[in-house]
Short mmCIF file of C-alpha atoms in Angstrom, two decimals:
data_model
loop_
_atom_site.label_atom_id
_atom_site.label_comp_id
_atom_site.label_asym_id
_atom_site.label_seq_id
_atom_site.Cartn_x
_atom_site.Cartn_y
_atom_site.Cartn_z
CA UNK M 251 0.00 0.00 0.00
CA UNK M 252 2.90 2.32 0.78
CA UNK M 253 4.30 2.07 -2.78
CA UNK M 254 0.85 2.61 -4.31
CA UNK M 255 0.48 5.88 -2.38
CA UNK M 256 3.99 6.82 -3.49
CA UNK M 257 3.07 6.36 -7.16
CA UNK M 258 -0.29 8.15 -6.80
CA UNK M 259 1.44 11.11 -5.17
CA UNK M 260 4.01 11.13 -8.00
CA UNK M 261 1.09 11.59 -10.39
CA UNK M 262 -0.41 14.37 -8.26
CA UNK M 263 2.94 16.16 -8.01
CA UNK M 264 3.41 15.87 -11.78
CA UNK M 265 -0.01 17.44 -12.38
CA UNK M 266 0.78 20.24 -9.91
CA UNK M 267 4.09 20.83 -11.70
CA UNK M 268 2.38 21.08 -15.09
CA UNK M 269 -0.45 23.27 -13.78
CA UNK M 270 2.05 25.64 -12.19
CA UNK M 271 4.04 25.80 -15.42
CA UNK M 272 0.90 26.63 -17.38
CA UNK M 273 -0.12 29.33 -14.89
CA UNK M 274 3.33 30.94 -15.00
CA UNK M 275 3.44 30.90 -18.82
CA UNK M 276 0.09 32.70 -18.89
CA UNK M 277 1.10 35.47 -16.45
CA UNK M 278 4.88 35.87 -16.84
CA UNK M 279 5.74 38.85 -19.03
CA UNK M 280 9.38 37.85 -19.68
CA UNK M 281 11.15 34.48 -20.07
CA UNK M 282 8.07 32.40 -19.28
CA UNK M 283 9.67 29.08 -20.26
CA UNK M 284 12.60 29.12 -17.83
CA UNK M 285 10.51 30.62 -15.04
CA UNK M 286 7.68 28.15 -15.61
CA UNK M 287 10.05 25.16 -15.45
CA UNK M 288 11.65 26.49 -12.26
CA UNK M 289 8.33 27.23 -10.55
CA UNK M 290 6.74 23.97 -11.69
CA UNK M 291 9.69 21.92 -10.50
CA UNK M 292 9.70 23.69 -7.13
CA UNK M 293 5.95 23.17 -6.70
CA UNK M 294 6.12 19.49 -7.63
CA UNK M 295 9.16 18.84 -5.45
CA UNK M 296 7.71 20.52 -2.34
CA UNK M 297 4.31 18.89 -2.76
CA UNK M 298 5.79 15.41 -3.33
CA UNK M 299 8.15 15.76 -0.38
CA UNK M 300 5.33 16.78 1.97
CA UNK M 301 2.97 14.05 0.73
CA UNK M 302 5.67 11.37 0.97
CA UNK M 303 6.78 12.54 4.41
CA UNK M 304 3.29 12.47 5.92
CA UNK M 305 1.24 9.94 3.95
CA UNK M 306 3.76 7.44 2.61
CA UNK M 307 6.48 7.23 5.24
CA UNK M 308 4.65 8.68 8.30
CA UNK M 309 7.77 10.66 9.15
CA UNK M 310 7.63 13.12 12.03
CA UNK M 311 9.48 16.40 12.44
CA UNK M 312 12.79 15.98 14.25
CA UNK M 313 14.31 19.46 14.06
CA UNK M 314 15.51 21.94 11.46
CA UNK M 315 18.89 20.29 10.88
CA UNK M 316 17.49 16.80 10.38
CA UNK M 317 14.74 18.14 8.13
CA UNK M 318 17.27 19.99 5.97
CA UNK M 319 19.31 16.78 5.67
CA UNK M 320 16.19 14.87 4.60
CA UNK M 321 15.24 17.50 2.01
CA UNK M 322 18.79 17.55 0.64
CA UNK M 323 18.95 13.75 0.31
CA UNK M 324 15.47 13.68 -1.20
CA UNK M 325 16.60 16.25 -3.77
CA UNK M 326 19.82 14.39 -4.62
CA UNK M 327 17.89 11.16 -5.13
CA UNK M 328 15.37 13.05 -7.27
CA UNK M 329 18.12 14.31 -9.56
CA UNK M 330 19.66 10.84 -9.82
CA UNK M 331 16.39 9.13 -10.70
CA UNK M 332 15.48 11.90 -13.17
CA UNK M 333 18.75 11.18 -14.97
CA UNK M 334 17.74 7.50 -15.16
CA UNK M 335 14.40 8.47 -16.68
CA UNK M 336 15.92 10.89 -19.20
CA UNK M 337 18.60 8.36 -20.16
CA UNK M 338 16.06 5.69 -21.06
CA UNK M 339 13.95 8.18 -23.00
CA UNK M 340 16.91 9.49 -25.01
CA UNK M 341 18.51 6.08 -25.64
CA UNK M 342 15.23 4.62 -26.93
CA UNK M 343 14.79 7.61 -29.23
CA UNK M 344 18.39 7.41 -30.50
CA UNK M 345 18.08 3.68 -31.26
CA UNK M 346 14.63 3.61 -32.89
CA UNK M 347 13.95 7.31 -33.70
CA UNK M 348 10.20 7.15 -33.20
CA UNK M 349 7.90 8.89 -30.76
CA UNK M 350 6.58 5.50 -29.68
CA UNK M 351 10.11 4.36 -28.76
CA UNK M 352 10.81 7.65 -26.97
CA UNK M 353 7.68 7.38 -24.84
CA UNK M 354 8.25 3.67 -24.23
CA UNK M 355 11.74 4.52 -22.95
CA UNK M 356 10.24 7.28 -20.82
CA UNK M 357 7.73 4.92 -19.22
CA UNK M 358 10.40 2.30 -18.54
CA UNK M 359 12.76 4.95 -17.18
CA UNK M 360 10.06 6.43 -14.97
CA UNK M 361 9.14 3.02 -13.60
CA UNK M 362 12.76 2.20 -12.79
CA UNK M 363 13.39 5.69 -11.44
CA UNK M 364 10.36 5.74 -9.15
CA UNK M 365 11.05 2.22 -7.88
CA UNK M 366 14.67 3.13 -7.14
CA UNK M 367 13.68 6.42 -5.52
CA UNK M 368 11.13 4.70 -3.31
CA UNK M 369 13.81 2.28 -2.07
CA UNK M 370 16.34 5.09 -1.55
CA UNK M 371 13.83 7.37 0.20
CA UNK M 372 12.70 4.56 2.48
CA UNK M 373 16.24 3.50 3.38
CA UNK M 374 18.00 6.86 3.66
CA UNK M 375 15.57 9.78 3.81
CA UNK M 376 12.56 8.57 5.76
CA UNK M 377 14.05 5.77 7.80
CA UNK M 378 11.26 3.57 9.05
CA UNK M 379 10.36 4.00 12.68
CA UNK M 380 11.18 1.13 14.97
CA UNK M 381 8.05 -0.37 16.56
#
């Protein structure tokens, strides 16, 4: 059940990211693309972190320093798994040069990335509480 919530929240965070990007593009007078990507990424990251912390890993607050360490690790793992996703997407496109291959690579990369990130987050960011 924990992993299912993790995946559902990934979808919610993705939608929040895209909605934020769209809102920024509509209101930003200058450089809407770069600003929209930055704001969307920040929105998705913060939302996913908070959802995972509370609803997936049931992680309590243990002080500013520990929280900053968790956020930093969470961010590092996010970058790593994003690189996995992008790599699969690009490699599939380079090999077969079709949109279908590109999106197939993206789906495979996302699945591997999210599975790896779940394991990393559980082991290193939100260490399970001892009963």
